[in-house]
């Protein structure tokens, strides 16, 4: 701040992006009240592409509910490449720090304990979608739930447990059977195993609880198309686990696109693979939500 009280930038960490600044969509901080009164902090990015796209003169643009992984992580304000890509393709993007996210204190973190799947962590995402509908940011039949890792699990859970909300879903490296996830964790995760069981719930000894929160056992509820992505070398979510749910969905006559990369792990990192993946996601979203596809 100058002596005159004017805010001035200190520095720019990605100066090469300044030439595109006018084309980027603005991220807004939003406050959403969950059904039990808990305040959730989220980020809404409204696409600038409405004038350039043909949405049949409808006032509301399609929405991507982008769910962060972890789940013991958080979304933050700032430049997020995937958010800007989605906004550029004609989608409003909502990110919400559901209970269980980090950065808001221990109480908020532990409000997510044993609340996966059909619990309050997922309810927070549902409530965020309802907030968007009430605020007329989007409308039903124009919403996709999209995520990687835990976010992919949440995408499957949304399609299974609140199928009426979503037009389609994208699951990148998300587990679908939580007991299988914990039984296949790598050696370097094992010191965290007890903590994970305390936060998720004891899916090892309580098969009923595992079936309750695992999308694999509720695929009959899915009505929307889903895109599922898997890396062969994923140490957390096994290829076998993912292909079981893909096979089940196909057997049930559901619309599922399966993308498999032989040379990737839990994250799709190689440039050519990332270009291929985002091209396929872009096409999938355009097909089901009507955004831009190059």
PDB file of C-alpha atoms in Angstrom:
ATOM      1  CA  UNK A   1       0.000   0.000   0.000  1.00  0.00           C
ATOM      2  CA  UNK A   2       1.339   3.435  -0.934  1.00  0.00           C
ATOM      3  CA  UNK A   3       1.238   6.522   1.295  1.00  0.00           C
ATOM      4  CA  UNK A   4      -1.873   7.575  -0.623  1.00  0.00           C
ATOM      5  CA  UNK A   5      -3.598   4.342   0.412  1.00  0.00           C
ATOM      6  CA  UNK A   6      -3.504   2.760  -3.049  1.00  0.00           C
ATOM      7  CA  UNK A   7      -2.835  -0.959  -3.345  1.00  0.00           C
ATOM      8  CA  UNK A   8      -0.024  -1.789  -5.751  1.00  0.00           C
ATOM      9  CA  UNK A   9       1.262  -5.217  -6.775  1.00  0.00           C
ATOM     10  CA  UNK A  10       4.567  -6.303  -5.246  1.00  0.00           C
ATOM     11  CA  UNK A  11       5.580  -8.816  -7.891  1.00  0.00           C
ATOM     12  CA  UNK A  12       4.232 -11.273 -10.458  1.00  0.00           C
ATOM     13  CA  UNK A  13       5.310 -14.908 -10.128  1.00  0.00           C
ATOM     14  CA  UNK A  14       4.142 -15.892 -13.628  1.00  0.00           C
ATOM     15  CA  UNK A  15       4.791 -12.837 -15.750  1.00  0.00           C
ATOM     16  CA  UNK A  16       4.426 -14.721 -19.056  1.00  0.00           C
ATOM     17  CA  UNK A  17       0.717 -15.135 -18.290  1.00  0.00           C
ATOM     18  CA  UNK A  18       0.098 -11.392 -18.145  1.00  0.00           C
ATOM     19  CA  UNK A  19      -0.515 -11.244 -21.892  1.00  0.00           C
ATOM     20  CA  UNK A  20      -3.550 -13.493 -21.380  1.00  0.00           C
ATOM     21  CA  UNK A  21      -4.879 -11.672 -18.331  1.00  0.00           C
ATOM     22  CA  UNK A  22      -7.928 -10.202 -20.064  1.00  0.00           C
ATOM     23  CA  UNK A  23      -9.050 -13.623 -21.246  1.00  0.00           C
ATOM     24  CA  UNK A  24      -8.902 -15.215 -17.791  1.00  0.00           C
ATOM     25  CA  UNK A  25     -12.096 -15.537 -15.778  1.00  0.00           C
ATOM     26  CA  UNK A  26     -12.301 -13.970 -12.336  1.00  0.00           C
ATOM     27  CA  UNK A  27     -12.411 -16.206  -9.261  1.00  0.00           C
ATOM     28  CA  UNK A  28     -14.815 -15.091  -6.534  1.00  0.00           C
ATOM     29  CA  UNK A  29     -14.797 -16.101  -2.875  1.00  0.00           C
ATOM     30  CA  UNK A  30     -18.226 -17.405  -1.848  1.00  0.00           C
ATOM     31  CA  UNK A  31     -19.718 -18.421   1.474  1.00  0.00           C
ATOM     32  CA  UNK A  32     -22.154 -21.330   1.481  1.00  0.00           C
ATOM     33  CA  UNK A  33     -24.219 -22.426   4.471  1.00  0.00           C
ATOM     34  CA  UNK A  34     -24.604 -26.200   4.717  1.00  0.00           C
ATOM     35  CA  UNK A  35     -27.867 -27.804   5.777  1.00  0.00           C
ATOM     36  CA  UNK A  36     -26.686 -28.083   9.395  1.00  0.00           C
ATOM     37  CA  UNK A  37     -25.600 -24.439   9.530  1.00  0.00           C
ATOM     38  CA  UNK A  38     -21.879 -24.974   8.944  1.00  0.00           C
ATOM     39  CA  UNK A  39     -20.218 -22.208   6.934  1.00  0.00           C
ATOM     40  CA  UNK A  40     -18.268 -23.431   3.897  1.00  0.00           C
ATOM     41  CA  UNK A  41     -15.771 -21.315   1.978  1.00  0.00           C
ATOM     42  CA  UNK A  42     -15.685 -21.866  -1.751  1.00  0.00           C
ATOM     43  CA  UNK A  43     -14.532 -20.308  -4.999  1.00  0.00           C
ATOM     44  CA  UNK A  44     -16.729 -19.568  -7.984  1.00  0.00           C
ATOM     45  CA  UNK A  45     -15.208 -18.828 -11.377  1.00  0.00           C
ATOM     46  CA  UNK A  46     -17.691 -17.485 -13.913  1.00  0.00           C
ATOM     47  CA  UNK A  47     -16.840 -18.138 -17.527  1.00  0.00           C
ATOM     48  CA  UNK A  48     -16.402 -15.191 -19.869  1.00  0.00           C
ATOM     49  CA  UNK A  49     -17.377 -17.294 -22.861  1.00  0.00           C
ATOM     50  CA  UNK A  50     -21.147 -16.867 -22.790  1.00  0.00           C
ATOM     51  CA  UNK A  51     -21.202 -14.316 -25.612  1.00  0.00           C
ATOM     52  CA  UNK A  52     -19.087 -16.573 -27.833  1.00  0.00           C
ATOM     53  CA  UNK A  53     -21.069 -19.763 -27.326  1.00  0.00           C
ATOM     54  CA  UNK A  54     -24.518 -20.835 -28.417  1.00  0.00           C
ATOM     55  CA  UNK A  55     -26.438 -21.958 -25.354  1.00  0.00           C
ATOM     56  CA  UNK A  56     -29.837 -21.673 -27.033  1.00  0.00           C
ATOM     57  CA  UNK A  57     -30.288 -18.220 -25.488  1.00  0.00           C
ATOM     58  CA  UNK A  58     -30.506 -19.766 -22.035  1.00  0.00           C
ATOM     59  CA  UNK A  59     -29.382 -17.369 -19.287  1.00  0.00           C
ATOM     60  CA  UNK A  60     -27.543 -19.881 -17.107  1.00  0.00           C
ATOM     61  CA  UNK A  61     -24.289 -21.539 -18.092  1.00  0.00           C
ATOM     62  CA  UNK A  62     -23.278 -25.143 -17.376  1.00  0.00           C
ATOM     63  CA  UNK A  63     -21.523 -25.737 -14.060  1.00  0.00           C
ATOM     64  CA  UNK A  64     -18.569 -27.920 -13.120  1.00  0.00           C
ATOM     65  CA  UNK A  65     -18.426 -28.853  -9.434  1.00  0.00           C
ATOM     66  CA  UNK A  66     -14.665 -29.411  -9.129  1.00  0.00           C
ATOM     67  CA  UNK A  67     -13.930 -31.465  -5.993  1.00  0.00           C
ATOM     68  CA  UNK A  68     -10.441 -31.370  -4.513  1.00  0.00           C
ATOM     69  CA  UNK A  69      -8.499 -34.514  -3.634  1.00  0.00           C
ATOM     70  CA  UNK A  70      -7.047 -35.608  -0.319  1.00  0.00           C
ATOM     71  CA  UNK A  71      -9.596 -35.217   1.126  1.00  0.00           C
ATOM     72  CA  UNK A  72      -7.360 -33.655   3.786  1.00  0.00           C
ATOM     73  CA  UNK A  73      -6.330 -30.803   1.532  1.00  0.00           C
ATOM     74  CA  UNK A  74      -8.080 -27.610   0.447  1.00  0.00           C
ATOM     75  CA  UNK A  75      -8.904 -25.369  -2.474  1.00  0.00           C
ATOM     76  CA  UNK A  76      -7.383 -21.889  -2.384  1.00  0.00           C
ATOM     77  CA  UNK A  77      -7.878 -18.569  -4.107  1.00  0.00           C
ATOM     78  CA  UNK A  78      -5.587 -17.905  -7.048  1.00  0.00           C
ATOM     79  CA  UNK A  79      -4.660 -18.975 -10.542  1.00  0.00           C
ATOM     80  CA  UNK A  80      -5.664 -22.618 -11.113  1.00  0.00           C
ATOM     81  CA  UNK A  81      -4.911 -23.839 -14.653  1.00  0.00           C
ATOM     82  CA  UNK A  82      -7.662 -26.477 -14.810  1.00  0.00           C
ATOM     83  CA  UNK A  83     -10.233 -23.940 -13.610  1.00  0.00           C
ATOM     84  CA  UNK A  84      -9.237 -21.447 -16.299  1.00  0.00           C
ATOM     85  CA  UNK A  85      -9.297 -24.195 -18.928  1.00  0.00           C
ATOM     86  CA  UNK A  86     -12.831 -25.196 -17.952  1.00  0.00           C
ATOM     87  CA  UNK A  87     -13.975 -21.563 -17.870  1.00  0.00           C
ATOM     88  CA  UNK A  88     -12.432 -21.025 -21.301  1.00  0.00           C
ATOM     89  CA  UNK A  89     -14.465 -23.949 -22.592  1.00  0.00           C
ATOM     90  CA  UNK A  90     -17.676 -22.334 -21.395  1.00  0.00           C
ATOM     91  CA  UNK A  91     -18.301 -23.627 -17.877  1.00  0.00           C
ATOM     92  CA  UNK A  92     -18.756 -21.893 -14.564  1.00  0.00           C
ATOM     93  CA  UNK A  93     -16.590 -23.678 -12.003  1.00  0.00           C
ATOM     94  CA  UNK A  94     -17.376 -24.116  -8.310  1.00  0.00           C
ATOM     95  CA  UNK A  95     -14.828 -25.346  -5.783  1.00  0.00           C
ATOM     96  CA  UNK A  96     -15.917 -25.834  -2.193  1.00  0.00           C
ATOM     97  CA  UNK A  97     -13.964 -26.624   0.953  1.00  0.00           C
ATOM     98  CA  UNK A  98     -16.272 -29.246   2.389  1.00  0.00           C
ATOM     99  CA  UNK A  99     -15.894 -30.336   6.018  1.00  0.00           C
ATOM    100  CA  UNK A 100     -12.766 -32.443   6.395  1.00  0.00           C
ATOM    101  CA  UNK A 101     -10.723 -29.994   4.321  1.00  0.00           C
ATOM    102  CA  UNK A 102      -7.566 -28.604   5.889  1.00  0.00           C
ATOM    103  CA  UNK A 103      -6.789 -24.962   6.579  1.00  0.00           C
ATOM    104  CA  UNK A 104      -9.873 -24.149   8.663  1.00  0.00           C
ATOM    105  CA  UNK A 105      -8.834 -25.574  12.031  1.00  0.00           C
ATOM    106  CA  UNK A 106      -8.982 -28.990  13.702  1.00  0.00           C
ATOM    107  CA  UNK A 107     -12.670 -28.804  14.506  1.00  0.00           C
ATOM    108  CA  UNK A 108     -13.557 -28.275  10.861  1.00  0.00           C
ATOM    109  CA  UNK A 109     -11.131 -31.018   9.823  1.00  0.00           C
ATOM    110  CA  UNK A 110     -12.618 -33.586  12.201  1.00  0.00           C
ATOM    111  CA  UNK A 111     -16.186 -32.705  11.259  1.00  0.00           C
ATOM    112  CA  UNK A 112     -15.420 -34.902   8.261  1.00  0.00           C
ATOM    113  CA  UNK A 113     -14.592 -37.993  10.315  1.00  0.00           C
ATOM    114  CA  UNK A 114     -16.734 -40.970   9.262  1.00  0.00           C
ATOM    115  CA  UNK A 115     -18.669 -38.702   6.888  1.00  0.00           C
ATOM    116  CA  UNK A 116     -17.607 -40.099   3.493  1.00  0.00           C
ATOM    117  CA  UNK A 117     -20.020 -41.090   0.730  1.00  0.00           C
ATOM    118  CA  UNK A 118     -23.469 -40.781   2.202  1.00  0.00           C
ATOM    119  CA  UNK A 119     -22.315 -38.559   5.072  1.00  0.00           C
ATOM    120  CA  UNK A 120     -21.916 -34.855   5.617  1.00  0.00           C
ATOM    121  CA  UNK A 121     -18.804 -34.432   3.465  1.00  0.00           C
ATOM    122  CA  UNK A 122     -20.905 -35.385   0.455  1.00  0.00           C
ATOM    123  CA  UNK A 123     -23.885 -33.420   1.760  1.00  0.00           C
ATOM    124  CA  UNK A 124     -21.688 -30.292   1.694  1.00  0.00           C
ATOM    125  CA  UNK A 125     -21.094 -30.819  -2.024  1.00  0.00           C
ATOM    126  CA  UNK A 126     -24.804 -31.367  -2.600  1.00  0.00           C
ATOM    127  CA  UNK A 127     -25.608 -28.216  -0.634  1.00  0.00           C
ATOM    128  CA  UNK A 128     -23.080 -26.268  -2.721  1.00  0.00           C
ATOM    129  CA  UNK A 129     -24.861 -27.391  -5.897  1.00  0.00           C
ATOM    130  CA  UNK A 130     -28.218 -26.391  -4.412  1.00  0.00           C
ATOM    131  CA  UNK A 131     -26.742 -22.989  -3.538  1.00  0.00           C
ATOM    132  CA  UNK A 132     -25.765 -22.537  -7.194  1.00  0.00           C
ATOM    133  CA  UNK A 133     -29.264 -23.454  -8.295  1.00  0.00           C
ATOM    134  CA  UNK A 134     -30.867 -21.088  -5.786  1.00  0.00           C
ATOM    135  CA  UNK A 135     -28.505 -18.277  -6.813  1.00  0.00           C
ATOM    136  CA  UNK A 136     -29.391 -18.967 -10.472  1.00  0.00           C
ATOM    137  CA  UNK A 137     -25.736 -19.594 -11.343  1.00  0.00           C
ATOM    138  CA  UNK A 138     -26.692 -22.788 -13.124  1.00  0.00           C
ATOM    139  CA  UNK A 139     -29.714 -25.013 -13.546  1.00  0.00           C
ATOM    140  CA  UNK A 140     -30.531 -28.688 -13.330  1.00  0.00           C
ATOM    141  CA  UNK A 141     -29.412 -30.856 -16.236  1.00  0.00           C
ATOM    142  CA  UNK A 142     -26.352 -28.622 -16.717  1.00  0.00           C
ATOM    143  CA  UNK A 143     -24.101 -29.782 -13.870  1.00  0.00           C
ATOM    144  CA  UNK A 144     -21.079 -32.091 -13.892  1.00  0.00           C
ATOM    145  CA  UNK A 145     -19.281 -33.390 -10.807  1.00  0.00           C
ATOM    146  CA  UNK A 146     -15.569 -33.697 -11.538  1.00  0.00           C
ATOM    147  CA  UNK A 147     -12.585 -34.708  -9.430  1.00  0.00           C
ATOM    148  CA  UNK A 148      -9.368 -36.659  -9.008  1.00  0.00           C
ATOM    149  CA  UNK A 149      -8.361 -39.034  -6.203  1.00  0.00           C
ATOM    150  CA  UNK A 150     -10.810 -38.301  -3.352  1.00  0.00           C
ATOM    151  CA  UNK A 151     -12.495 -35.895  -5.754  1.00  0.00           C
ATOM    152  CA  UNK A 152     -13.030 -38.818  -8.143  1.00  0.00           C
ATOM    153  CA  UNK A 153     -14.539 -40.845  -5.313  1.00  0.00           C
ATOM    154  CA  UNK A 154     -16.830 -37.911  -4.516  1.00  0.00           C
ATOM    155  CA  UNK A 155     -17.821 -37.742  -8.186  1.00  0.00           C
ATOM    156  CA  UNK A 156     -18.848 -41.407  -8.151  1.00  0.00           C
ATOM    157  CA  UNK A 157     -20.634 -40.887  -4.822  1.00  0.00           C
ATOM    158  CA  UNK A 158     -22.548 -37.940  -6.243  1.00  0.00           C
ATOM    159  CA  UNK A 159     -23.646 -39.989  -9.243  1.00  0.00           C
ATOM    160  CA  UNK A 160     -24.689 -42.885  -6.971  1.00  0.00           C
ATOM    161  CA  UNK A 161     -26.289 -41.124  -4.016  1.00  0.00           C
ATOM    162  CA  UNK A 162     -27.725 -37.954  -5.596  1.00  0.00           C
ATOM    163  CA  UNK A 163     -28.202 -39.030  -9.223  1.00  0.00           C
ATOM    164  CA  UNK A 164     -30.888 -36.419  -9.826  1.00  0.00           C
ATOM    165  CA  UNK A 165     -28.343 -33.578  -9.515  1.00  0.00           C
ATOM    166  CA  UNK A 166     -25.789 -34.388 -12.183  1.00  0.00           C
ATOM    167  CA  UNK A 167     -25.837 -34.530 -15.947  1.00  0.00           C
ATOM    168  CA  UNK A 168     -22.461 -36.319 -16.041  1.00  0.00           C
ATOM    169  CA  UNK A 169     -19.380 -37.081 -13.963  1.00  0.00           C
ATOM    170  CA  UNK A 170     -15.593 -37.348 -14.330  1.00  0.00           C
ATOM    171  CA  UNK A 171     -13.556 -39.603 -12.040  1.00  0.00           C
ATOM    172  CA  UNK A 172      -9.756 -39.469 -12.328  1.00  0.00           C
ATOM    173  CA  UNK A 173      -8.008 -42.066 -10.136  1.00  0.00           C
ATOM    174  CA  UNK A 174     -10.819 -42.124  -7.590  1.00  0.00           C
ATOM    175  CA  UNK A 175     -11.456 -45.245  -5.474  1.00  0.00           C
ATOM    176  CA  UNK A 176     -14.819 -46.946  -5.587  1.00  0.00           C
ATOM    177  CA  UNK A 177     -14.369 -49.564  -2.852  1.00  0.00           C
ATOM    178  CA  UNK A 178     -12.850 -48.075   0.299  1.00  0.00           C
ATOM    179  CA  UNK A 179     -11.867 -51.383   1.868  1.00  0.00           C
ATOM    180  CA  UNK A 180      -9.928 -52.264  -1.280  1.00  0.00           C
ATOM    181  CA  UNK A 181      -8.271 -48.840  -1.180  1.00  0.00           C
ATOM    182  CA  UNK A 182      -6.967 -49.340   2.346  1.00  0.00           C
ATOM    183  CA  UNK A 183      -5.842 -52.917   1.734  1.00  0.00           C
ATOM    184  CA  UNK A 184      -3.732 -51.868  -1.240  1.00  0.00           C
ATOM    185  CA  UNK A 185      -2.025 -48.777   0.151  1.00  0.00           C
ATOM    186  CA  UNK A 186       1.756 -48.605  -0.404  1.00  0.00           C
ATOM    187  CA  UNK A 187       4.323 -49.214   2.342  1.00  0.00           C
ATOM    188  CA  UNK A 188       5.043 -45.522   2.797  1.00  0.00           C
ATOM    189  CA  UNK A 189       1.372 -44.937   3.671  1.00  0.00           C
ATOM    190  CA  UNK A 190       1.167 -47.609   6.356  1.00  0.00           C
ATOM    191  CA  UNK A 191       2.144 -45.328   9.279  1.00  0.00           C
ATOM    192  CA  UNK A 192      -0.980 -43.326   8.349  1.00  0.00           C
ATOM    193  CA  UNK A 193      -3.256 -46.358   8.206  1.00  0.00           C
ATOM    194  CA  UNK A 194      -4.601 -45.951  11.745  1.00  0.00           C
ATOM    195  CA  UNK A 195      -5.321 -42.281  11.159  1.00  0.00           C
ATOM    196  CA  UNK A 196      -7.115 -43.088   7.921  1.00  0.00           C
ATOM    197  CA  UNK A 197      -9.287 -45.711   9.634  1.00  0.00           C
ATOM    198  CA  UNK A 198     -10.176 -43.232  12.373  1.00  0.00           C
ATOM    199  CA  UNK A 199     -11.124 -40.551   9.856  1.00  0.00           C
ATOM    200  CA  UNK A 200     -12.853 -42.740   7.285  1.00  0.00           C
ATOM    201  CA  UNK A 201     -14.302 -45.426   9.561  1.00  0.00           C
ATOM    202  CA  UNK A 202     -13.278 -49.040  10.094  1.00  0.00           C
ATOM    203  CA  UNK A 203     -14.152 -50.438   6.702  1.00  0.00           C
ATOM    204  CA  UNK A 204     -11.953 -53.478   7.389  1.00  0.00           C
ATOM    205  CA  UNK A 205     -14.113 -54.999  10.134  1.00  0.00           C
ATOM    206  CA  UNK A 206     -17.461 -53.372   9.358  1.00  0.00           C
ATOM    207  CA  UNK A 207     -18.435 -54.669   5.920  1.00  0.00           C
ATOM    208  CA  UNK A 208     -21.843 -53.017   6.151  1.00  0.00           C
ATOM    209  CA  UNK A 209     -20.267 -49.610   6.650  1.00  0.00           C
ATOM    210  CA  UNK A 210     -17.878 -50.193   3.745  1.00  0.00           C
ATOM    211  CA  UNK A 211     -20.733 -51.141   1.434  1.00  0.00           C
ATOM    212  CA  UNK A 212     -22.699 -48.115   2.601  1.00  0.00           C
ATOM    213  CA  UNK A 213     -20.013 -45.599   1.594  1.00  0.00           C
ATOM    214  CA  UNK A 214     -18.457 -47.384  -1.424  1.00  0.00           C
ATOM    215  CA  UNK A 215     -19.910 -46.481  -4.844  1.00  0.00           C
ATOM    216  CA  UNK A 216     -19.090 -49.942  -6.204  1.00  0.00           C
ATOM    217  CA  UNK A 217     -22.096 -51.344  -4.350  1.00  0.00           C
ATOM    218  CA  UNK A 218     -24.530 -48.684  -5.605  1.00  0.00           C
ATOM    219  CA  UNK A 219     -23.898 -48.515  -9.353  1.00  0.00           C
ATOM    220  CA  UNK A 220     -27.523 -49.389 -10.080  1.00  0.00           C
ATOM    221  CA  UNK A 221     -28.389 -45.826  -9.013  1.00  0.00           C
ATOM    222  CA  UNK A 222     -26.201 -44.179 -11.647  1.00  0.00           C
ATOM    223  CA  UNK A 223     -28.150 -42.685 -14.539  1.00  0.00           C
ATOM    224  CA  UNK A 224     -25.676 -40.118 -15.895  1.00  0.00           C
ATOM    225  CA  UNK A 225     -22.723 -40.782 -18.224  1.00  0.00           C
ATOM    226  CA  UNK A 226     -19.390 -41.126 -16.424  1.00  0.00           C
ATOM    227  CA  UNK A 227     -15.803 -40.864 -17.605  1.00  0.00           C
ATOM    228  CA  UNK A 228     -13.269 -42.901 -15.583  1.00  0.00           C
ATOM    229  CA  UNK A 229      -9.484 -42.519 -15.820  1.00  0.00           C
ATOM    230  CA  UNK A 230      -6.874 -44.979 -14.521  1.00  0.00           C
ATOM    231  CA  UNK A 231      -3.076 -45.260 -14.567  1.00  0.00           C
ATOM    232  CA  UNK A 232      -1.533 -48.736 -14.642  1.00  0.00           C
ATOM    233  CA  UNK A 233       1.061 -47.869 -11.997  1.00  0.00           C
ATOM    234  CA  UNK A 234      -1.275 -46.235  -9.489  1.00  0.00           C
ATOM    235  CA  UNK A 235      -0.114 -47.350  -6.005  1.00  0.00           C
ATOM    236  CA  UNK A 236      -3.311 -46.176  -4.330  1.00  0.00           C
ATOM    237  CA  UNK A 237      -6.184 -47.081  -6.643  1.00  0.00           C
ATOM    238  CA  UNK A 238      -5.533 -50.361  -8.404  1.00  0.00           C
ATOM    239  CA  UNK A 239      -6.332 -51.079 -12.023  1.00  0.00           C
ATOM    240  CA  UNK A 240      -8.232 -54.186 -10.906  1.00  0.00           C
ATOM    241  CA  UNK A 241     -10.484 -52.135  -8.623  1.00  0.00           C
ATOM    242  CA  UNK A 242     -11.260 -49.571 -11.313  1.00  0.00           C
ATOM    243  CA  UNK A 243     -11.917 -52.128 -14.035  1.00  0.00           C
ATOM    244  CA  UNK A 244     -14.344 -53.973 -11.766  1.00  0.00           C
ATOM    245  CA  UNK A 245     -16.631 -50.961 -11.559  1.00  0.00           C
ATOM    246  CA  UNK A 246     -16.202 -50.206 -15.270  1.00  0.00           C
ATOM    247  CA  UNK A 247     -17.223 -53.784 -16.049  1.00  0.00           C
ATOM    248  CA  UNK A 248     -20.187 -53.596 -13.689  1.00  0.00           C
ATOM    249  CA  UNK A 249     -21.394 -50.344 -15.228  1.00  0.00           C
ATOM    250  CA  UNK A 250     -21.157 -51.805 -18.715  1.00  0.00           C
ATOM    251  CA  UNK A 251     -23.017 -54.953 -17.619  1.00  0.00           C
ATOM    252  CA  UNK A 252     -25.780 -52.725 -16.260  1.00  0.00           C
ATOM    253  CA  UNK A 253     -26.020 -50.890 -19.560  1.00  0.00           C
ATOM    254  CA  UNK A 254     -24.703 -47.616 -18.177  1.00  0.00           C
ATOM    255  CA  UNK A 255     -22.868 -45.080 -20.308  1.00  0.00           C
ATOM    256  CA  UNK A 256     -19.214 -45.209 -19.258  1.00  0.00           C
ATOM    257  CA  UNK A 257     -16.037 -44.033 -21.001  1.00  0.00           C
ATOM    258  CA  UNK A 258     -12.856 -45.669 -19.686  1.00  0.00           C
ATOM    259  CA  UNK A 259      -9.414 -44.136 -20.310  1.00  0.00           C
ATOM    260  CA  UNK A 260      -6.365 -46.185 -19.345  1.00  0.00           C
ATOM    261  CA  UNK A 261      -2.719 -45.111 -19.415  1.00  0.00           C
ATOM    262  CA  UNK A 262      -0.082 -47.844 -19.208  1.00  0.00           C
ATOM    263  CA  UNK A 263       2.712 -45.436 -18.245  1.00  0.00           C
ATOM    264  CA  UNK A 264       1.004 -43.359 -15.545  1.00  0.00           C
ATOM    265  CA  UNK A 265       0.372 -43.664 -11.829  1.00  0.00           C
ATOM    266  CA  UNK A 266      -2.043 -41.903  -9.480  1.00  0.00           C
ATOM    267  CA  UNK A 267      -1.600 -38.655 -11.412  1.00  0.00           C
ATOM    268  CA  UNK A 268      -1.554 -38.229 -15.175  1.00  0.00           C
ATOM    269  CA  UNK A 269       1.676 -36.263 -15.573  1.00  0.00           C
ATOM    270  CA  UNK A 270       3.338 -36.911 -18.917  1.00  0.00           C
ATOM    271  CA  UNK A 271       2.666 -34.008 -21.309  1.00  0.00           C
ATOM    272  CA  UNK A 272       1.399 -36.096 -24.224  1.00  0.00           C
ATOM    273  CA  UNK A 273      -0.876 -38.082 -21.925  1.00  0.00           C
ATOM    274  CA  UNK A 274      -2.208 -34.915 -20.328  1.00  0.00           C
ATOM    275  CA  UNK A 275      -2.973 -33.417 -23.729  1.00  0.00           C
ATOM    276  CA  UNK A 276      -4.769 -36.610 -24.706  1.00  0.00           C
ATOM    277  CA  UNK A 277      -6.685 -36.746 -21.429  1.00  0.00           C
ATOM    278  CA  UNK A 278      -7.876 -33.156 -21.504  1.00  0.00           C
ATOM    279  CA  UNK A 279      -8.848 -33.499 -25.147  1.00  0.00           C
ATOM    280  CA  UNK A 280     -11.050 -36.469 -24.227  1.00  0.00           C
ATOM    281  CA  UNK A 281     -12.508 -34.732 -21.178  1.00  0.00           C
ATOM    282  CA  UNK A 282     -13.232 -31.645 -23.253  1.00  0.00           C
ATOM    283  CA  UNK A 283     -15.080 -33.740 -25.814  1.00  0.00           C
ATOM    284  CA  UNK A 284     -17.010 -35.606 -23.088  1.00  0.00           C
ATOM    285  CA  UNK A 285     -18.115 -32.365 -21.429  1.00  0.00           C
ATOM    286  CA  UNK A 286     -19.095 -30.790 -24.733  1.00  0.00           C
ATOM    287  CA  UNK A 287     -21.194 -33.832 -25.571  1.00  0.00           C
ATOM    288  CA  UNK A 288     -23.129 -33.782 -22.316  1.00  0.00           C
ATOM    289  CA  UNK A 289     -23.097 -30.110 -21.246  1.00  0.00           C
ATOM    290  CA  UNK A 290     -22.657 -28.297 -24.552  1.00  0.00           C
ATOM    291  CA  UNK A 291     -19.466 -26.344 -23.941  1.00  0.00           C
ATOM    292  CA  UNK A 292     -16.670 -25.550 -26.354  1.00  0.00           C
ATOM    293  CA  UNK A 293     -14.577 -28.310 -27.902  1.00  0.00           C
ATOM    294  CA  UNK A 294     -11.476 -27.718 -30.031  1.00  0.00           C
TER     295      UNK A 294
END
